[in-house]
Amino acid sequence: MSLLLQDRRILVTGGARGLGQAFAAAAARAGARVVIADILEGRVAQSATELAAQGLDVTGLALDLGDPAAIERCVAATVAHLGGLDGLVNNASITHSGGKSCEELEIGMFDRVLQVNVRGTWLMTRACLPALRASGRGSVVNLASDTPLWGAPNLLAYTASKGAVIAMTRSLARELGGDGITVNAIAPGLVEVEATQYVPAARHQHYLDHRAIKRAQLPDDVCGAVLFALSDLSRFITGQTLPVNGGFVMP
C-alpha cells in the first residue's frame, strides 16, 4: 500500500521549528519530498539536516515573507529542486504580537503582522500557482488560527491577520478550483511550541479549562489535518476552515 503523500512535492513555510517542522516531518514520513523555508536561515538549515539524518527527504531554504523578491527566489529554487510542486503549506507567520490592548498596539507592529501573515500568504500562493497548476492535483493549506473564531482579546493584529487568511482561503478556493487546486485553512488552538512561549500562563489555562479534550495541544495534534488537506482524500474539499483545537471552539 502506498503512503498517503507518496512522491508529492511539498513546500512548508516557517519550517525551521514548531508546527512547520512538525508538518514537514509528517509529510516526509508520509512519502513526500519536502522543502522547508524560513527567515531563520541557520535554524532552517539545521532542521533540514536533522530531518535528513532521520532518512527523510527534506531540504531547507531561506525565506523572508516580507520581501516579494525573496518569495519569488524561494519558490523558483523549490520548484527547481523538487522538479515541480504539488502542495504548499502557508505556515509562516508573526505570532509574538499580543499582550497589548487595541489602544496600546503600535501601528508598526500591526502593519508588520499583516504584511507577513496576510500579504506574505497571498504572494507565496501566487508565486506557486504555475507549478501547482502543472501538478494537476495542487493543494494549498493555509494555517489560520482559532483566535478569530472566538475573538481573542489583546491579540488584535494576529487575530485580524488570521481572520483575513480564512477569508482569503475562500476567495482563492473559488478562483483556483477550475485549475484543480484546492485551498483550505487549518485553525489550530494554542499549541505548545517555542513560538507561543510568550503567551501568558493565564491564557494557557483558559484553553485547558475550556477544551473538550483536557490536555495541552501539541504539534502532532495538528499534523493529521494538514496531511489530509494535502492528500487525495480531500480532493473535493476546498474553501473550508477546519478548527483543530480539542473542542475549544465548535463553530
Coordinates of N, CA and C in Angstrom, one line a residue:
M1 N 0.8 -1.2 0.0 CA 0.0 0.0 0.0 C 0.9 1.2 0.0
S2 N 0.6 2.2 -0.9 CA 1.4 3.4 -1.0 C 1.1 4.3 0.2
L3 N 2.1 5.2 0.5 CA 2.0 6.1 1.6 C 1.0 7.3 1.1
L4 N 0.5 8.0 2.1 CA -0.6 9.0 1.8 C -0.1 10.1 0.9
L5 N 1.2 10.5 1.0 CA 1.7 11.5 0.2 C 2.9 11.0 -0.7
Q6 N 2.8 9.8 -1.1 CA 3.9 9.2 -1.9 C 4.2 10.1 -3.1
D7 N 5.5 10.5 -3.2 CA 6.1 11.2 -4.3 C 5.5 12.6 -4.4
R8 N 4.8 13.1 -3.5 CA 4.3 14.5 -3.5 C 5.5 15.4 -3.2
R9 N 5.4 16.6 -3.8 CA 6.4 17.6 -3.7 C 5.8 18.8 -2.9
I10 N 6.3 19.0 -1.7 CA 5.6 19.9 -0.8 C 6.6 21.0 -0.3
L11 N 6.1 22.3 -0.2 CA 6.8 23.4 0.3 C 6.1 23.8 1.6
V12 N 6.8 23.9 2.7 CA 6.3 24.3 4.0 C 7.0 25.6 4.4
T13 N 6.3 26.7 4.6 CA 7.0 27.9 5.1 C 6.9 27.9 6.6
G14 N 7.9 28.6 7.1 CA 8.0 28.6 8.6 C 8.4 27.3 9.1
G15 N 9.2 26.6 8.4 CA 9.5 25.2 8.7 C 10.7 24.9 9.6
A16 N 11.3 26.0 10.1 CA 12.5 25.9 10.9 C 12.3 25.2 12.3
R17 N 11.1 25.4 12.8 CA 10.8 24.9 14.2 C 9.3 24.8 14.3
G18 N 8.9 24.3 15.5 CA 7.5 24.3 15.9 C 6.6 23.5 14.9
L19 N 5.4 24.1 14.6 CA 4.4 23.4 13.8 C 5.0 23.2 12.4
G20 N 5.7 24.1 11.8 CA 6.2 23.9 10.5 C 7.1 22.8 10.3
Q21 N 8.0 22.6 11.3 CA 8.9 21.5 11.3 C 8.2 20.2 11.5
A22 N 7.1 20.2 12.3 CA 6.3 19.0 12.5 C 5.6 18.6 11.3
F23 N 5.1 19.6 10.6 CA 4.4 19.3 9.3 C 5.3 18.7 8.3
A24 N 6.5 19.3 8.2 CA 7.5 18.8 7.2 C 7.9 17.4 7.5
A25 N 8.1 17.1 8.8 CA 8.5 15.7 9.2 C 7.4 14.7 8.9
A26 N 6.1 15.1 9.2 CA 5.0 14.2 9.0 C 4.8 14.0 7.5
A27 N 4.9 15.1 6.7 CA 4.7 14.9 5.2 C 5.8 14.0 4.6
A28 N 7.0 14.2 5.1 CA 8.1 13.4 4.6 C 7.9 11.9 5.0
R29 N 7.5 11.7 6.2 CA 7.2 10.3 6.6 C 6.1 9.7 5.9
A30 N 5.2 10.5 5.3 CA 4.1 10.0 4.5 C 4.5 9.9 3.1
G31 N 5.7 10.0 2.7 CA 6.2 9.8 1.4 C 6.6 11.0 0.6
A32 N 6.4 12.2 1.1 CA 6.6 13.4 0.3 C 8.1 13.8 0.3
R33 N 8.5 14.5 -0.7 CA 9.7 15.3 -0.8 C 9.4 16.7 -0.4
V34 N 10.1 17.2 0.6 CA 9.7 18.5 1.3 C 10.9 19.5 1.2
V35 N 10.5 20.7 1.0 CA 11.3 21.9 1.2 C 10.7 22.7 2.4
I36 N 11.6 23.0 3.3 CA 11.1 23.9 4.4 C 11.9 25.3 4.2
A37 N 11.1 26.3 4.4 CA 11.7 27.7 4.1 C 11.4 28.6 5.4
D38 N 12.3 29.4 5.7 CA 12.1 30.2 6.9 C 13.1 31.4 6.9
I39 N 12.7 32.4 7.6 CA 13.5 33.6 7.8 C 14.7 33.3 8.7
L40 N 14.6 32.3 9.5 CA 15.7 31.8 10.4 C 16.6 30.9 9.6
E41 N 17.5 31.5 8.8 CA 18.3 30.8 7.8 C 19.1 29.7 8.4
G42 N 19.8 30.0 9.5 CA 20.7 29.0 10.1 C 19.8 27.9 10.8
R43 N 18.7 28.3 11.4 CA 17.8 27.3 12.0 C 17.2 26.4 11.0
V44 N 16.8 26.9 9.9 CA 16.1 26.1 8.9 C 17.1 25.1 8.3
A45 N 18.3 25.5 8.1 CA 19.3 24.6 7.6 C 19.6 23.5 8.6
Q46 N 19.6 23.8 9.8 CA 19.9 22.8 10.9 C 18.7 21.8 10.9
S47 N 17.5 22.4 10.9 CA 16.3 21.5 11.0 C 16.3 20.5 9.8
A48 N 16.6 21.0 8.6 CA 16.6 20.2 7.4 C 17.7 19.1 7.6
T49 N 18.8 19.5 8.1 CA 19.9 18.5 8.3 C 19.5 17.4 9.3
E50 N 18.8 17.8 10.4 CA 18.4 16.9 11.4 C 17.3 15.9 10.8
L51 N 16.4 16.4 10.0 CA 15.3 15.6 9.4 C 15.9 14.7 8.4
A52 N 16.9 15.2 7.6 CA 17.5 14.3 6.6 C 18.3 13.2 7.2
A53 N 18.9 13.5 8.4 CA 19.6 12.4 9.2 C 18.7 11.3 9.6
Q54 N 17.4 11.6 9.7 CA 16.4 10.5 10.0 C 15.9 9.8 8.8
G55 N 16.5 10.1 7.6 CA 16.2 9.4 6.4 C 15.0 10.0 5.7
L56 N 14.7 11.3 6.0 CA 13.6 12.0 5.4 C 14.1 12.9 4.3
D57 N 13.4 13.1 3.2 CA 13.8 13.9 2.1 C 13.3 15.3 2.4
V58 N 14.1 16.1 3.1 CA 13.8 17.4 3.5 C 15.0 18.3 3.2
T59 N 14.8 19.5 2.6 CA 15.8 20.5 2.2 C 15.3 21.8 2.8
G60 N 16.3 22.6 3.2 CA 16.0 23.9 3.8 C 16.4 25.1 2.9
L61 N 15.6 26.1 2.9 CA 15.9 27.3 2.1 C 15.6 28.6 3.0
A62 N 16.2 29.7 2.7 CA 15.9 30.9 3.3 C 14.7 31.6 2.7
L63 N 13.9 32.3 3.6 CA 12.7 33.0 3.1 C 12.3 34.1 4.0
D64 N 12.2 35.3 3.4 CA 11.6 36.4 4.1 C 10.3 36.8 3.5
L65 N 9.2 36.5 4.2 CA 7.9 36.7 3.6 C 7.5 38.2 3.4
G66 N 8.3 39.1 4.1 CA 8.1 40.5 3.9 C 8.8 41.0 2.7
D67 N 9.5 40.2 1.9 CA 10.3 40.6 0.7 C 9.7 39.9 -0.5
P68 N 9.0 40.5 -1.3 CA 8.4 39.9 -2.5 C 9.5 39.2 -3.4
A69 N 10.6 39.8 -3.5 CA 11.7 39.2 -4.4 C 12.2 37.9 -3.7
A70 N 12.3 37.9 -2.4 CA 12.7 36.7 -1.7 C 11.8 35.6 -1.9
I71 N 10.5 35.9 -1.9 CA 9.5 34.9 -2.1 C 9.6 34.2 -3.5
E72 N 9.8 35.1 -4.5 CA 10.0 34.5 -5.9 C 11.2 33.7 -5.9
R73 N 12.3 34.1 -5.3 CA 13.5 33.3 -5.3 C 13.3 31.9 -4.6
C74 N 12.7 31.9 -3.5 CA 12.4 30.7 -2.8 C 11.6 29.7 -3.6
V75 N 10.5 30.2 -4.2 CA 9.7 29.3 -5.0 C 10.4 28.8 -6.2
A76 N 11.2 29.6 -6.9 CA 12.0 29.2 -8.0 C 13.0 28.1 -7.6
A77 N 13.6 28.3 -6.5 CA 14.6 27.3 -6.0 C 13.9 26.0 -5.6
T78 N 12.7 26.1 -5.0 CA 12.0 24.9 -4.6 C 11.5 24.1 -5.8
V79 N 10.9 24.8 -6.7 CA 10.5 24.1 -7.9 C 11.6 23.4 -8.7
A80 N 12.7 24.1 -8.8 CA 13.9 23.6 -9.4 C 14.4 22.3 -8.7
H81 N 14.4 22.4 -7.4 CA 15.0 21.3 -6.6 C 14.0 20.1 -6.6
L82 N 12.7 20.3 -6.5 CA 11.8 19.2 -6.4 C 11.3 18.8 -7.8
G83 N 11.5 19.6 -8.8 CA 11.1 19.2 -10.2 C 9.6 19.5 -10.4
G84 N 9.0 20.4 -9.6 CA 7.6 20.7 -9.6 C 7.1 21.0 -8.2
L85 N 5.8 21.1 -8.1 CA 5.2 21.4 -6.7 C 3.8 20.9 -6.7
D86 N 3.4 20.1 -5.7 CA 2.1 19.6 -5.6 C 1.3 20.2 -4.4
G87 N 2.1 20.7 -3.4 CA 1.4 21.2 -2.2 C 2.2 22.3 -1.6
L88 N 1.5 23.3 -1.1 CA 2.0 24.4 -0.4 C 1.4 24.6 1.0
V89 N 2.2 24.6 2.1 CA 1.7 24.8 3.4 C 2.1 26.2 3.8
N90 N 1.2 27.2 3.8 CA 1.5 28.5 4.3 C 1.4 28.6 5.8
N91 N 2.5 28.2 6.4 CA 2.5 28.2 7.9 C 3.2 29.4 8.5
A92 N 4.2 30.0 7.8 CA 5.0 31.1 8.4 C 4.1 32.3 8.8
S93 N 4.4 32.8 10.0 CA 3.6 34.0 10.4 C 4.3 34.6 11.6
I94 N 4.0 35.9 11.9 CA 4.4 36.5 13.1 C 3.4 36.3 14.2
T95 N 3.8 35.7 15.3 CA 2.9 35.3 16.3 C 3.0 36.2 17.6
H96 N 4.2 36.7 17.8 CA 4.5 37.4 19.1 C 4.1 38.9 19.0
S97 N 2.8 39.1 18.8 CA 2.3 40.4 18.7 C 1.2 40.7 19.7
G98 N 1.1 39.9 20.7 CA 0.0 40.1 21.7 C 0.4 40.8 23.0
G99 N -0.5 40.8 23.9 CA -0.3 41.4 25.2 C -0.6 42.8 25.4
K100 N -1.1 43.5 24.3 CA -1.4 44.9 24.4 C -2.9 45.1 23.9
S101 N -3.6 46.0 24.5 CA -4.9 46.3 24.0 C -4.9 47.0 22.6
C102 N -6.1 47.2 22.1 CA -6.2 47.8 20.7 C -5.7 49.2 20.8
E103 N -5.7 49.9 22.0 CA -5.2 51.2 22.1 C -3.7 51.3 22.3
E104 N -3.1 50.2 22.8 CA -1.7 50.2 23.1 C -0.9 49.6 21.9
L105 N -1.5 48.9 21.0 CA -0.8 48.3 19.9 C -0.2 49.3 19.0
E106 N 1.1 49.1 18.7 CA 1.8 50.1 17.8 C 1.4 49.9 16.3
I107 N 1.2 50.9 15.6 CA 0.9 50.9 14.2 C 1.9 50.1 13.4
G108 N 3.2 50.2 13.8 CA 4.2 49.5 13.1 C 4.1 48.0 13.2
M109 N 3.8 47.5 14.4 CA 3.6 46.1 14.7 C 2.3 45.6 13.9
F110 N 1.3 46.4 14.0 CA 0.1 46.0 13.2 C 0.4 45.8 11.7
D111 N 1.1 46.8 11.2 CA 1.4 46.7 9.7 C 2.3 45.5 9.4
R112 N 3.3 45.3 10.3 CA 4.2 44.2 10.1 C 3.5 42.8 10.1
V113 N 2.6 42.6 11.1 CA 1.9 41.4 11.2 C 1.1 41.1 9.9
L114 N 0.4 42.1 9.5 CA -0.5 41.9 8.3 C 0.4 41.8 7.0
Q115 N 1.5 42.5 7.0 CA 2.4 42.3 5.8 C 2.9 40.9 5.7
V116 N 3.3 40.3 6.8 CA 3.8 38.9 6.7 C 2.7 37.9 6.6
N117 N 1.7 38.0 7.6 CA 0.7 36.9 7.7 C -0.3 36.9 6.6
V118 N -0.6 38.1 6.1 CA -1.7 38.2 5.0 C -1.1 38.4 3.6
R119 N -0.3 39.5 3.5 CA 0.3 39.7 2.2 C 1.3 38.6 1.8
G120 N 2.0 38.2 2.8 CA 3.0 37.1 2.5 C 2.3 35.8 2.1
T121 N 1.2 35.5 2.7 CA 0.5 34.3 2.3 C 0.0 34.4 0.9
W122 N -0.6 35.6 0.5 CA -1.0 35.8 -0.8 C 0.1 35.7 -1.9
L123 N 1.2 36.4 -1.6 CA 2.3 36.4 -2.5 C 3.0 35.0 -2.7
M124 N 3.1 34.3 -1.6 CA 3.6 33.0 -1.7 C 2.7 32.1 -2.5
T125 N 1.4 32.1 -2.3 CA 0.5 31.3 -3.1 C 0.5 31.7 -4.5
R126 N 0.6 33.0 -4.8 CA 0.6 33.5 -6.2 C 1.9 33.0 -6.9
A127 N 3.0 33.0 -6.2 CA 4.3 32.6 -6.8 C 4.2 31.1 -7.1
C128 N 3.5 30.3 -6.3 CA 3.5 28.9 -6.5 C 2.5 28.4 -7.6
L129 N 1.6 29.3 -8.0 CA 0.5 28.9 -8.9 C 0.9 28.2 -10.2
P130 N 1.9 28.7 -10.9 CA 2.2 27.9 -12.1 C 2.6 26.5 -11.9
A131 N 3.4 26.2 -10.9 CA 3.8 24.9 -10.5 C 2.6 24.0 -10.0
L132 N 1.8 24.6 -9.2 CA 0.6 23.9 -8.7 C -0.4 23.6 -9.8
R133 N -0.6 24.5 -10.7 CA -1.4 24.2 -11.9 C -0.9 23.0 -12.7
A134 N 0.4 23.0 -12.9 CA 1.1 22.0 -13.7 C 1.0 20.6 -13.0
S135 N 0.9 20.6 -11.7 CA 0.8 19.4 -11.0 C -0.5 18.6 -11.3
G136 N -1.6 19.3 -11.5 CA -2.9 18.7 -11.7 C -3.6 18.2 -10.5
R137 N -2.9 18.3 -9.3 CA -3.5 17.9 -8.1 C -3.0 18.8 -6.9
G138 N -2.9 20.1 -7.3 CA -2.3 21.1 -6.4 C -3.2 21.3 -5.1
S139 N -2.5 21.5 -4.0 CA -3.2 21.8 -2.7 C -2.5 22.9 -2.0
V140 N -3.3 23.9 -1.5 CA -2.8 24.9 -0.7 C -3.4 24.8 0.7
V141 N -2.6 24.7 1.7 CA -3.1 24.7 3.1 C -2.6 25.9 3.8
N142 N -3.5 26.7 4.2 CA -3.2 28.0 5.0 C -3.4 27.7 6.5
L143 N -2.4 28.1 7.2 CA -2.5 28.0 8.7 C -3.2 29.2 9.2
A144 N -4.4 29.1 9.6 CA -5.1 30.1 10.3 C -4.9 30.0 11.8
S145 N -6.0 30.2 12.5 CA -6.0 30.1 14.0 C -7.4 30.1 14.5
D146 N -7.6 29.6 15.7 CA -9.0 29.7 16.2 C -9.3 31.0 16.8
T147 N -8.2 31.9 16.9 CA -8.4 33.2 17.6 C -9.5 34.1 16.9
P148 N -9.6 34.1 15.6 CA -10.7 34.9 15.0 C -12.1 34.3 15.1
L149 N -12.1 33.0 15.5 CA -13.4 32.3 15.6 C -14.0 32.6 17.0
W150 N -13.2 33.0 18.0 CA -13.8 33.4 19.3 C -13.5 34.8 19.7
G151 N -12.6 35.5 19.0 CA -12.3 36.9 19.3 C -11.3 37.0 20.5
A152 N -10.1 36.5 20.3 CA -9.1 36.6 21.4 C -8.8 38.1 21.7
P153 N -8.8 38.4 23.0 CA -8.5 39.8 23.4 C -7.0 40.1 23.4
N154 N -6.6 41.3 23.3 CA -5.2 41.7 23.4 C -4.3 41.0 22.5
L155 N -4.9 40.7 21.3 CA -4.1 40.0 20.2 C -4.7 40.4 18.9
L156 N -4.9 41.7 18.8 CA -5.7 42.3 17.7 C -5.1 42.0 16.3
A157 N -3.8 42.3 16.2 CA -3.1 42.2 14.9 C -3.1 40.8 14.4
Y158 N -2.7 39.9 15.3 CA -2.6 38.5 14.9 C -4.0 37.9 14.6
T159 N -5.0 38.2 15.4 CA -6.3 37.8 15.2 C -6.9 38.3 13.9
A160 N -6.7 39.6 13.6 CA -7.2 40.2 12.4 C -6.5 39.5 11.2
S161 N -5.2 39.2 11.3 CA -4.5 38.6 10.2 C -5.0 37.2 9.9
K162 N -5.3 36.5 10.9 CA -5.7 35.1 10.7 C -7.2 35.1 10.2
G163 N -8.0 36.1 10.7 CA -9.3 36.2 10.1 C -9.2 36.5 8.6
A164 N -8.3 37.3 8.2 CA -8.1 37.6 6.8 C -7.6 36.4 6.0
V165 N -6.8 35.5 6.6 CA -6.4 34.3 6.0 C -7.5 33.4 5.7
I166 N -8.5 33.3 6.7 CA -9.7 32.5 6.5 C -10.5 33.0 5.3
A167 N -10.7 34.3 5.3 CA -11.4 34.9 4.2 C -10.7 34.7 2.8
M168 N -9.4 34.9 2.8 CA -8.6 34.8 1.6 C -8.7 33.3 1.1
T169 N -8.7 32.4 2.0 CA -8.8 31.0 1.7 C -10.1 30.7 0.8
R170 N -11.2 31.3 1.2 CA -12.4 31.1 0.5 C -12.4 31.7 -0.9
S171 N -11.8 33.0 -1.0 CA -11.7 33.6 -2.3 C -10.7 32.8 -3.2
L172 N -9.6 32.4 -2.7 CA -8.7 31.6 -3.5 C -9.3 30.3 -4.0
A173 N -10.0 29.7 -3.1 CA -10.7 28.4 -3.5 C -11.6 28.6 -4.7
R174 N -12.3 29.7 -4.7 CA -13.2 29.9 -5.9 C -12.4 30.3 -7.1
E175 N -11.4 31.0 -7.0 CA -10.6 31.4 -8.1 C -9.8 30.2 -8.7
L176 N -9.3 29.3 -7.9 CA -8.4 28.3 -8.3 C -9.0 26.9 -8.5
G177 N -10.3 26.8 -8.2 CA -11.0 25.5 -8.3 C -11.0 25.0 -9.7
G178 N -11.1 25.9 -10.7 CA -11.1 25.5 -12.1 C -9.7 24.9 -12.6
D179 N -8.7 25.2 -11.8 CA -7.4 24.7 -12.1 C -7.1 23.4 -11.4
G180 N -8.1 22.9 -10.7 CA -7.9 21.7 -9.9 C -7.1 21.9 -8.6
I181 N -7.0 23.1 -8.2 CA -6.2 23.4 -7.0 C -7.2 23.6 -5.8
T182 N -7.0 22.8 -4.7 CA -7.8 23.0 -3.5 C -7.1 24.0 -2.6
V183 N -7.9 24.8 -1.9 CA -7.4 25.7 -0.9 C -8.2 25.6 0.4
N184 N -7.5 25.2 1.5 CA -8.2 25.0 2.7 C -7.4 25.6 3.9
A185 N -8.1 25.9 5.0 CA -7.4 26.5 6.1 C -7.5 25.6 7.3
I186 N -6.5 25.5 8.1 CA -6.4 24.7 9.3 C -6.3 25.8 10.4
A187 N -7.2 25.7 11.4 CA -7.2 26.7 12.5 C -6.9 26.0 13.9
P188 N -5.6 25.9 14.2 CA -5.2 25.3 15.5 C -5.6 26.2 16.7
G189 N -5.7 25.6 17.8 CA -5.8 26.4 19.1 C -4.4 26.7 19.5
L190 N -4.2 27.0 20.8 CA -2.9 27.3 21.4 C -2.1 26.1 21.5
V191 N -1.1 26.0 20.6 CA -0.2 24.8 20.5 C 1.1 25.1 21.4
E192 N 1.5 24.1 22.1 CA 2.7 24.2 22.9 C 4.0 24.1 22.1
V193 N 4.4 25.3 21.6 CA 5.6 25.3 20.8 C 6.4 26.6 21.2
E194 N 7.6 26.6 20.7 CA 8.5 27.8 21.1 C 7.9 29.1 20.8
A195 N 7.2 29.2 19.6 CA 6.6 30.5 19.2 C 5.5 31.0 20.1
T196 N 4.9 30.1 20.9 CA 3.8 30.5 21.8 C 4.3 30.7 23.3
Q197 N 5.6 30.7 23.5 CA 6.0 30.8 24.9 C 5.8 32.1 25.5
Y198 N 5.5 33.1 24.6 CA 5.3 34.5 25.1 C 3.8 34.6 25.7
V199 N 3.0 33.6 25.4 CA 1.6 33.7 25.8 C 1.5 33.5 27.3
P200 N 0.8 34.4 28.0 CA 0.7 34.3 29.5 C 0.1 33.0 30.0
A201 N 0.6 32.6 31.1 CA 0.1 31.3 31.7 C -1.4 31.3 31.9
A202 N -2.0 32.4 32.2 CA -3.5 32.5 32.3 C -4.2 32.1 31.0
R203 N -3.6 32.5 29.9 CA -4.3 32.2 28.6 C -4.1 30.7 28.3
H204 N -3.0 30.1 28.6 CA -2.8 28.7 28.5 C -3.9 27.9 29.4
Q205 N -4.1 28.4 30.6 CA -5.0 27.8 31.5 C -6.4 28.0 31.0
H206 N -6.7 29.1 30.4 CA -8.1 29.4 29.8 C -8.4 28.3 28.7
Y207 N -7.4 28.0 27.9 CA -7.6 27.0 26.9 C -7.8 25.6 27.5
L208 N -7.0 25.3 28.5 CA -7.1 24.0 29.1 C -8.5 23.8 29.8
D209 N -9.0 24.9 30.4 CA -10.2 24.9 31.2 C -11.4 24.7 30.2
H210 N -11.3 25.2 29.0 CA -12.5 25.3 28.1 C -12.4 24.3 26.9
R211 N -11.4 23.5 26.9 CA -11.3 22.5 25.8 C -12.2 21.3 26.2
A212 N -12.8 20.7 25.2 CA -13.4 19.4 25.5 C -12.4 18.3 25.8
I213 N -11.3 18.4 25.2 CA -10.2 17.4 25.5 C -9.2 18.1 26.5
K214 N -9.1 17.6 27.6 CA -8.5 18.3 28.7 C -7.0 18.0 28.8
R215 N -6.3 18.5 27.8 CA -4.8 18.4 27.9 C -4.2 19.5 26.9
A216 N -2.9 19.6 27.0 CA -2.2 20.6 26.2 C -2.3 20.1 24.7
Q217 N -2.3 21.1 23.8 CA -2.3 20.8 22.4 C -0.8 20.8 21.9
L218 N -0.4 19.7 21.2 CA 0.9 19.5 20.7 C 1.0 19.6 19.2
P219 N 2.1 19.8 18.6 CA 2.2 19.9 17.2 C 1.7 18.7 16.4
D220 N 1.9 17.5 17.0 CA 1.4 16.3 16.3 C -0.1 16.3 16.2
D221 N -0.8 17.0 17.1 CA -2.3 17.1 17.1 C -2.8 17.8 15.8
V222 N -1.9 18.6 15.2 CA -2.4 19.4 14.0 C -1.9 18.7 12.7
C223 N -0.9 17.8 12.8 CA -0.4 17.2 11.6 C -1.3 16.4 10.7
G224 N -2.2 15.7 11.4 CA -3.2 14.9 10.6 C -4.0 15.7 9.7
A225 N -4.5 16.8 10.2 CA -5.4 17.7 9.4 C -4.7 18.2 8.2
V226 N -3.4 18.6 8.4 CA -2.6 19.1 7.3 C -2.3 18.0 6.2
L227 N -1.9 16.9 6.7 CA -1.7 15.8 5.7 C -3.0 15.4 4.9
F228 N -4.1 15.4 5.6 CA -5.4 15.2 4.9 C -5.6 16.2 3.9
A229 N -5.4 17.5 4.2 CA -5.7 18.5 3.2 C -4.7 18.5 2.0
L230 N -3.5 17.9 2.2 CA -2.6 17.8 1.1 C -2.8 16.6 0.3
S231 N -3.6 15.6 0.7 CA -3.7 14.3 0.1 C -4.9 14.2 -0.9
D232 N -5.0 13.1 -1.6 CA -6.1 12.8 -2.5 C -7.4 12.6 -1.7
L233 N -7.3 12.4 -0.4 CA -8.5 12.2 0.4 C -9.4 13.4 0.4
S234 N -8.8 14.6 0.2 CA -9.6 15.8 0.3 C -9.7 16.5 -1.1
R235 N -9.7 15.8 -2.2 CA -9.7 16.5 -3.5 C -11.0 17.2 -3.8
F236 N -12.1 16.9 -3.1 CA -13.4 17.5 -3.3 C -13.7 18.5 -2.2
I237 N -12.7 18.8 -1.4 CA -12.9 19.7 -0.2 C -12.1 20.9 -0.5
T238 N -12.7 22.1 -0.6 CA -12.0 23.3 -0.8 C -12.8 24.5 -0.2
G239 N -12.0 25.6 0.2 CA -12.6 26.7 0.8 C -13.0 26.6 2.2
Q240 N -12.6 25.5 2.8 CA -13.1 25.2 4.2 C -12.0 25.6 5.3
T241 N -12.5 25.8 6.5 CA -11.7 26.1 7.6 C -12.0 25.0 8.7
L242 N -10.9 24.3 9.0 CA -11.1 23.2 10.0 C -10.4 23.6 11.3
P243 N -11.2 23.9 12.3 CA -10.6 24.1 13.7 C -10.1 22.8 14.2
V244 N -8.8 22.9 14.7 CA -8.2 21.7 15.4 C -7.7 22.2 16.7
N245 N -8.6 22.2 17.7 CA -8.3 22.8 19.0 C -8.9 22.0 20.2
G246 N -9.1 20.8 20.0 CA -9.6 20.0 21.1 C -11.0 20.3 21.6
G247 N -11.8 21.0 20.7 CA -13.1 21.3 21.1 C -13.2 22.6 21.9
F248 N -12.2 23.5 21.8 CA -12.3 24.8 22.5 C -13.3 25.7 21.7
V249 N -13.3 25.6 20.4 CA -14.2 26.3 19.6 C -14.9 25.2 18.8
M250 N -16.3 25.3 18.7 CA -17.1 24.4 17.9 C -18.0 25.2 17.1
P251 N -17.5 25.7 15.9 CA -18.4 26.6 15.1 C -19.5 25.8 14.4

